[in-house]
CSV table of C-alpha atoms in Angstrom, one decimal:
chain,number,residue,atom,x,y,z
J,1,MET,CA,-0.4,11.0,11.0
J,2,LYS,CA,0.1,10.5,7.3
J,3,THR,CA,-2.6,8.4,5.6
J,4,LEU,CA,-1.3,5.4,3.6
J,5,VAL,CA,-4.5,3.8,2.5
J,6,SER,CA,-7.6,5.9,1.5
J,7,ILE,CA,-10.8,4.0,0.7
J,8,ASN,CA,-13.6,6.2,-0.7
J,9,ASN,CA,-17.2,5.1,-1.3
J,10,LEU,CA,-16.0,1.6,-2.2
J,11,SER,CA,-18.5,-0.9,-3.6
J,12,ARG,CA,-18.1,-4.4,-5.1
J,13,VAL,CA,-21.0,-6.2,-6.8
J,14,PHE,CA,-20.9,-9.8,-8.1
J,15,ASP,CA,-23.1,-11.2,-10.8
J,16,VAL,CA,-24.5,-14.4,-9.3
J,17,SER,CA,-27.2,-15.0,-11.9
J,18,ARG,CA,-28.0,-18.4,-13.2
J,19,PRO,CA,-27.1,-19.2,-16.8
J,20,TRP,CA,-28.9,-17.3,-19.6
J,21,LEU,CA,-30.8,-20.3,-20.8
J,22,ASN,CA,-32.1,-21.2,-17.3
J,23,ARG,CA,-33.3,-17.6,-16.8
J,24,LEU,CA,-35.0,-17.7,-20.2
J,25,ILE,CA,-36.9,-21.0,-19.5
J,26,GLU,CA,-37.8,-20.0,-15.9
J,27,ARG,CA,-38.4,-16.4,-16.8
J,28,GLY,CA,-36.0,-15.3,-14.1
J,29,SER,CA,-34.0,-12.1,-13.9
J,30,LYS,CA,-30.4,-11.4,-13.2
J,31,GLU,CA,-29.2,-11.5,-9.5
J,32,TYR,CA,-26.4,-9.4,-8.0
J,33,LEU,CA,-24.6,-9.9,-4.7
J,34,HIS,CA,-23.5,-6.6,-3.1
J,35,ALA,CA,-20.4,-7.8,-1.2
J,36,VAL,CA,-19.2,-4.3,-0.3
J,37,SER,CA,-21.4,-1.2,-0.3
J,38,ASP,CA,-20.2,2.4,0.0
J,39,VAL,CA,-17.3,1.9,2.4
J,40,SER,CA,-15.1,4.8,3.2
J,41,LEU,CA,-12.1,4.7,5.6
J,42,ASN,CA,-8.5,5.8,6.1
J,43,ILE,CA,-5.6,3.8,7.4
J,44,PRO,CA,-2.7,5.9,8.8
J,45,ALA,CA,0.9,4.8,8.0
J,46,GLN,CA,2.6,2.6,10.5
J,47,SER,CA,-0.7,1.6,12.2
J,48,ILE,CA,-2.8,-1.5,12.5
J,49,TYR,CA,-6.4,-1.2,11.3
J,50,ALA,CA,-8.7,-4.1,11.9
J,51,LEU,CA,-11.9,-5.1,10.0
J,52,VAL,CA,-14.3,-7.3,12.0
J,53,GLY,CA,-17.7,-8.7,11.4
J,54,GLU,CA,-19.6,-12.0,10.8
J,55,SER,CA,-18.8,-14.3,7.9
J,56,GLY,CA,-20.1,-12.7,4.7
J,57,SER,CA,-19.7,-9.1,5.9
J,58,GLY,CA,-17.2,-8.2,3.1
J,59,LYS,CA,-14.0,-8.2,5.1
J,60,SER,CA,-12.0,-10.4,2.7
J,61,THR,CA,-13.4,-8.7,-0.3
J,62,ILE,CA,-12.1,-5.4,0.8
J,63,GLY,CA,-8.7,-6.9,1.5
J,64,LYS,CA,-8.5,-8.4,-2.0
J,65,ILE,CA,-9.5,-5.1,-3.5
J,66,VAL,CA,-6.8,-3.3,-1.6
J,67,VAL,CA,-4.1,-5.6,-2.8
J,68,GLY,CA,-5.4,-5.5,-6.4
J,69,LEU,CA,-6.8,-9.1,-6.6
J,70,LEU,CA,-10.3,-7.6,-7.3
J,71,GLU,CA,-11.3,-4.4,-9.0
J,72,PRO,CA,-13.9,-2.2,-7.3
J,73,SER,CA,-17.4,-1.8,-9.0
J,74,ASN,CA,-17.5,1.8,-7.7
J,75,GLY,CA,-15.4,4.0,-5.6
J,76,SER,CA,-11.6,4.0,-5.2
J,77,VAL,CA,-8.7,2.6,-3.1
J,78,GLU,CA,-5.6,4.8,-3.0
J,79,ILE,CA,-2.3,3.4,-1.7
J,80,GLY,CA,0.1,6.3,-1.0
J,81,GLY,CA,-2.1,8.5,-3.3
J,82,VAL,CA,-2.1,6.0,-6.2
J,83,ASP,CA,-5.3,4.4,-7.4
J,84,LEU,CA,-4.1,1.1,-8.9
J,85,ALA,CA,-7.4,0.5,-10.7
J,86,ARG,CA,-7.1,3.8,-12.6
J,87,GLU,CA,-3.4,4.6,-12.7
J,88,THR,CA,-2.1,4.4,-16.3
J,89,ASP,CA,1.6,4.9,-15.7
J,90,LYS,CA,3.1,1.3,-15.5
J,91,ALA,CA,6.1,2.4,-13.5
J,92,THR,CA,4.0,4.0,-10.8
J,93,VAL,CA,1.7,0.9,-10.7
J,94,ALA,CA,4.7,-1.5,-10.4
J,95,ARG,CA,6.3,0.7,-7.7
J,96,THR,CA,3.1,0.9,-5.7
J,97,ARG,CA,2.3,-2.9,-6.0
J,98,ALA,CA,5.8,-3.6,-4.6
J,99,ASP,CA,4.7,-1.8,-1.4
J,100,ILE,CA,1.8,-4.2,-0.9
J,101,GLN,CA,1.9,-7.8,0.3
J,102,MET,CA,-0.7,-10.2,1.7
J,103,ILE,CA,-0.7,-13.0,4.3
J,104,PHE,CA,-3.4,-15.5,3.6
J,105,GLN,CA,-5.6,-17.5,6.0
J,106,ASP,CA,-4.3,-21.0,5.2
J,107,PRO,CA,-0.5,-21.0,5.1
J,108,TYR,CA,-0.2,-24.4,3.4
J,109,ALA,CA,-2.6,-23.5,0.6
J,110,SER,CA,-0.7,-20.3,-0.2
J,111,LEU,CA,2.7,-22.1,-0.5
J,112,ASN,CA,3.7,-23.9,-3.6
J,113,PRO,CA,4.4,-27.5,-2.4
J,114,ARG,CA,6.8,-28.1,-5.3
J,115,TRP,CA,9.1,-25.2,-4.5
J,116,ARG,CA,11.8,-25.0,-1.9
J,117,VAL,CA,11.3,-22.4,0.8
J,118,SER,CA,14.2,-20.3,-0.6
J,119,ASP,CA,12.3,-20.0,-3.9
J,120,ILE,CA,9.0,-19.2,-2.2
J,121,VAL,CA,10.5,-16.5,0.0
J,122,THR,CA,12.5,-14.7,-2.7
J,123,GLU,CA,9.8,-14.9,-5.4
J,124,PRO,CA,8.6,-11.2,-4.9
J,125,VAL,CA,12.2,-9.9,-5.3
J,126,ARG,CA,13.2,-12.3,-8.1
J,127,ALA,CA,10.1,-11.4,-10.2
J,128,ARG,CA,11.4,-7.8,-10.2
J,129,GLY,CA,15.0,-8.7,-11.0
J,130,GLY,CA,16.3,-7.9,-7.6
J,131,ASP,CA,19.3,-9.4,-5.8
J,132,ILE,CA,18.3,-12.5,-3.8
J,133,SER,CA,21.7,-13.8,-2.7
J,134,GLY,CA,21.3,-14.7,1.0
J,135,LEU,CA,17.9,-13.1,1.2
J,136,ALA,CA,15.9,-16.2,2.1
J,137,GLU,CA,18.3,-17.1,5.0
J,138,ARG,CA,18.2,-13.6,6.5
J,139,LEU,CA,14.4,-13.4,6.3
J,140,LEU,CA,13.9,-16.9,7.8
J,141,GLU,CA,16.1,-16.0,10.7
J,142,GLN,CA,14.2,-12.7,11.1
J,143,VAL,CA,10.9,-14.6,11.5
J,144,GLY,CA,12.3,-17.1,14.0
J,145,LEU,CA,13.3,-19.9,11.7
J,146,SER,CA,16.7,-21.2,10.8
J,147,GLY,CA,18.6,-20.2,7.7
J,148,GLU,CA,19.1,-23.9,7.0
J,149,ASP,CA,15.4,-24.3,6.4
J,150,ALA,CA,15.7,-22.5,3.1
J,151,GLY,CA,16.4,-25.8,1.3
J,152,LYS,CA,13.3,-27.6,2.7
J,153,TYR,CA,9.8,-28.0,1.3
J,154,PRO,CA,6.6,-26.6,2.9
J,155,HIS,CA,5.3,-30.1,3.9
J,156,GLU,CA,8.3,-30.4,6.2
J,157,PHE,CA,7.0,-27.7,8.5
J,158,SER,CA,4.3,-27.3,11.1
J,159,GLY,CA,1.4,-24.9,10.6
J,160,GLY,CA,3.0,-22.1,12.7
J,161,GLN,CA,6.3,-22.5,10.8
J,162,ARG,CA,4.5,-22.3,7.5
J,163,GLN,CA,2.8,-19.1,8.5
J,164,ARG,CA,6.3,-17.7,9.5
J,165,ILE,CA,7.4,-18.6,5.9
J,166,CYS,CA,4.4,-16.6,4.6
J,167,ILE,CA,5.4,-13.7,6.7
J,168,ALA,CA,9.0,-13.9,5.5
J,169,ARG,CA,7.8,-13.9,1.9
J,170,ALA,CA,5.6,-10.9,2.6
J,171,LEU,CA,8.7,-9.0,4.0
J,172,ALA,CA,10.9,-9.9,1.1
J,173,ALA,CA,9.9,-7.0,-1.1
J,174,GLY,CA,10.2,-4.4,1.7
J,175,PRO,CA,6.5,-3.5,1.7
J,176,LYS,CA,4.8,-0.6,3.5
J,177,LEU,CA,1.4,-2.3,3.7
J,178,ILE,CA,0.6,-5.9,4.6
J,179,VAL,CA,-3.0,-7.2,4.4
J,180,CYS,CA,-3.5,-10.0,6.9
J,181,ASP,CA,-6.5,-12.1,6.1
J,182,GLU,CA,-7.3,-14.2,9.2
J,183,PRO,CA,-3.5,-14.9,9.6
J,184,THR,CA,-3.9,-17.2,12.6
J,185,SER,CA,-7.3,-18.8,12.3
J,186,ALA,CA,-5.8,-22.0,10.9
J,187,LEU,CA,-3.3,-22.3,13.8
J,188,ASP,CA,-3.4,-23.8,17.3
J,189,VAL,CA,-4.0,-21.2,20.1
J,190,SER,CA,-0.5,-21.5,21.5
J,191,VAL,CA,1.0,-21.0,18.1
J,192,GLN,CA,-1.4,-18.1,17.4
J,193,ALA,CA,0.2,-16.1,20.2
J,194,GLN,CA,3.7,-16.7,18.9
J,195,VAL,CA,2.8,-15.6,15.4
J,196,LEU,CA,0.9,-12.5,16.6
J,197,ASN,CA,3.8,-11.4,18.8
J,198,LEU,CA,6.1,-11.9,15.8
J,199,MET,CA,3.9,-9.7,13.6
J,200,SER,CA,3.6,-7.1,16.3
J,201,ASP,CA,7.4,-6.9,16.8
J,202,LEU,CA,8.0,-6.7,13.0
J,203,GLN,CA,5.4,-3.9,12.7
J,204,GLU,CA,7.2,-1.8,15.3
J,205,GLU,CA,10.7,-2.7,14.0
J,206,LEU,CA,10.1,-2.1,10.3
J,207,GLY,CA,7.4,0.6,10.5
J,208,LEU,CA,4.8,-1.5,8.7
J,209,THR,CA,1.1,-0.8,8.2
J,210,TYR,CA,-1.3,-3.7,8.7
J,211,LEU,CA,-4.9,-4.2,7.5
J,212,LEU,CA,-5.9,-7.0,9.8
J,213,ILE,CA,-9.0,-9.0,8.8
J,214,SER,CA,-10.3,-11.1,11.6
J,215,HIS,CA,-13.4,-12.4,13.3
J,216,ASP,CA,-11.5,-13.1,16.6
J,217,LEU,CA,-12.1,-10.0,18.8
J,218,THR,CA,-9.4,-11.1,21.2
J,219,ILE,CA,-6.8,-10.9,18.5
J,220,VAL,CA,-8.2,-7.5,17.4
J,221,ARG,CA,-8.0,-6.0,20.9
J,222,HIS,CA,-4.5,-7.3,21.3
J,223,MET,CA,-3.2,-5.9,17.9
J,224,ALA,CA,-5.3,-3.1,16.5
J,225,ASP,CA,-5.0,0.7,16.8
J,226,ARG,CA,-8.4,1.3,15.1
J,227,VAL,CA,-11.3,-1.0,14.3
J,228,GLY,CA,-13.9,-0.9,11.6
J,229,VAL,CA,-17.1,-3.0,12.0
J,230,LEU,CA,-18.8,-4.4,8.9
J,231,TYR,CA,-22.3,-5.7,8.5
J,232,LEU,CA,-23.6,-7.0,5.2
J,233,GLY,CA,-20.9,-5.1,3.3
J,234,ARG,CA,-21.4,-1.7,5.0
J,235,LEU,CA,-19.1,0.0,7.5
J,236,ILE,CA,-21.4,0.6,10.5
J,237,GLU,CA,-18.9,1.7,13.2
J,238,GLU,CA,-15.3,2.8,13.3
J,239,ALA,CA,-13.4,3.8,16.5
J,240,PRO,CA,-10.1,3.6,18.2
J,241,CYS,CA,-9.7,0.1,19.6
J,242,ASP,CA,-10.0,0.8,23.3
J,243,ASP,CA,-13.0,3.1,22.7
J,244,LEU,CA,-14.8,0.5,20.6
J,245,PHE,CA,-14.4,-2.2,23.2
J,246,ASP,CA,-15.1,-0.1,26.2
J,247,ASN,CA,-18.0,1.9,24.7
J,248,PRO,CA,-19.6,0.3,21.6
J,249,ARG,CA,-22.2,2.6,20.1
J,250,HIS,CA,-23.8,0.5,17.4
J,251,PRO,CA,-26.3,-2.2,18.5
J,252,TYR,CA,-24.5,-4.7,16.2
J,253,THR,CA,-21.1,-4.0,17.7
J,254,LYS,CA,-22.6,-4.5,21.2
J,255,MET,CA,-24.0,-7.8,20.1
J,256,LEU,CA,-20.6,-9.0,18.7
J,257,LEU,CA,-18.8,-8.0,21.9
J,258,ASP,CA,-21.4,-9.6,24.2
J,259,ALA,CA,-21.3,-12.9,22.2
J,260,ALA,CA,-17.4,-13.1,22.3
J,261,PRO,CA,-15.9,-15.4,24.9
J,262,LYS,CA,-14.4,-13.8,28.0
J,263,LEU,CA,-11.9,-15.1,30.5
J,264,ASP,CA,-13.9,-13.9,33.5
J,265,GLY,CA,-17.2,-14.9,31.9
J,266,PHE,CA,-17.7,-18.4,33.4
J,267,GLY,CA,-21.3,-18.9,34.4
J,268,ARG,CA,-22.5,-15.6,32.8
J,269,GLU,CA,-25.8,-15.6,31.0
J,270,VAL,CA,-25.7,-13.8,27.7
J,271,GLU,CA,-28.7,-13.6,25.3
J,272,PRO,CA,-27.7,-15.2,22.0
J,273,PRO,CA,-27.7,-13.1,18.9
J,274,LYS,CA,-31.1,-12.9,17.3
J,275,GLY,CA,-31.9,-13.8,13.8
J,276,GLU,CA,-29.6,-14.5,10.8
J,277,ILE,CA,-27.7,-12.2,8.5
J,278,PRO,CA,-30.1,-11.2,5.7
J,279,ASP,CA,-29.6,-12.4,2.1
J,280,PRO,CA,-27.1,-10.1,0.5
J,281,ILE,CA,-28.8,-10.7,-2.9
J,282,ASN,CA,-32.0,-9.3,-1.5
J,283,PRO,CA,-31.1,-7.1,1.5
J,284,PRO,CA,-33.8,-5.5,3.6
J,285,SER,CA,-34.7,-1.9,3.0
J,286,GLY,CA,-33.4,0.9,5.2
J,287,CYS,CA,-30.8,-0.2,7.8
J,288,ALA,CA,-29.7,-3.8,7.0
J,289,PHE,CA,-29.5,-4.6,10.7
J,290,HIS,CA,-33.0,-3.5,11.6
J,291,PRO,CA,-34.6,-7.0,11.4
J,292,ARG,CA,-32.2,-8.1,14.3
J,293,CYS,CA,-31.9,-4.8,16.2
J,294,PRO,CA,-33.6,-4.4,19.6
J,295,LEU,CA,-33.7,-0.6,19.2
J,296,ALA,CA,-35.1,-0.4,15.6
J,297,ILE,CA,-37.8,2.2,14.9
J,298,ASP,CA,-39.9,2.8,11.8
J,299,ARG,CA,-37.2,5.2,10.4
J,300,CYS,CA,-34.7,2.3,10.5
J,301,LYS,CA,-36.9,0.3,8.1
J,302,GLN,CA,-37.2,3.1,5.6
J,303,GLU,CA,-33.8,5.0,5.6
J,304,SER,CA,-30.3,3.8,5.4
J,305,PRO,CA,-28.3,5.7,8.1
J,306,GLN,CA,-25.2,7.6,7.1
J,307,MET,CA,-22.0,7.8,9.2
J,308,GLN,CA,-22.0,10.4,11.9
J,309,GLN,CA,-19.2,11.5,14.2
J,310,ILE,CA,-19.8,10.9,17.9
J,311,ALA,CA,-16.8,11.7,20.1
J,312,SER,CA,-13.9,9.6,18.7
J,313,SER,CA,-16.2,7.2,16.8
J,314,ARG,CA,-18.0,7.1,13.5
J,315,VAL,CA,-21.4,5.4,13.6
J,316,ALA,CA,-24.1,4.6,11.1
J,317,CYS,CA,-27.1,4.4,13.4
J,318,PHE,CA,-30.1,6.6,14.1
J,319,ARG,CA,-30.2,5.5,17.7
J,320,ALA,CA,-26.4,5.7,18.4
J,321,GLY,CA,-26.6,9.0,20.3
């Protein structure tokens, strides 16, 4: 299958140092937060790739780099063979950017409260000088709303309806790739199912590619074709969805799956996850997971494991075999 998104050795570092004068008085040094470290992955066209991990693992940072809201510190992100951070031809950049849209976590915060829905939905097309006549009404009906809703304001809708408006806006420019950053986490459970089913239907109907960012493993198993697991900014396991859930190979992945709620898990006893995520400003040496890993050996404390292919999975762990 043709690759749409190619991420190669991607890293993003944030300078979180205190002001210069404070450092001078306290004789402190600069501090850097490594949000993403050496991540490489490919997303095939017309597929759903999910990124999972605990809060602070770098999921949203990768999503923002993919859509161009952040620039990488190192490495590259290519969309259809175009690296937006390095491409110099403005026409190519504009054409590639039109193929990328994003659905944000909080639907109300991402909608301008002073604009009517018709203006919100058609903005991506209007900004490029395209024809917007009747576009808002068609898109609203496509996502399960009424064309008459185009004249309303965001505050007149429920949370699920607002997220449908966000989806309609994302579809307006005819994108190939949509980055979905926790698209249902702010919604009620019953509404989540409706929005997810809508996204799944649109993906099949329009041949879209999704980068799904989520901490909800139930949603990931329902939606994703392939899953990447992040820990402290590093990709530690990647596998087809069914393989990852049925046979997780990294100890951290096993910990995540064991801690997730299960419908048939009433009365089960599960050992809670041990320890806390290390400080990303001062991460541990070797494998970042070794302070919490029940299988850690001395080598884990000294060396950082590289990705290795095991069956259909890629795993960064010395004990994965």
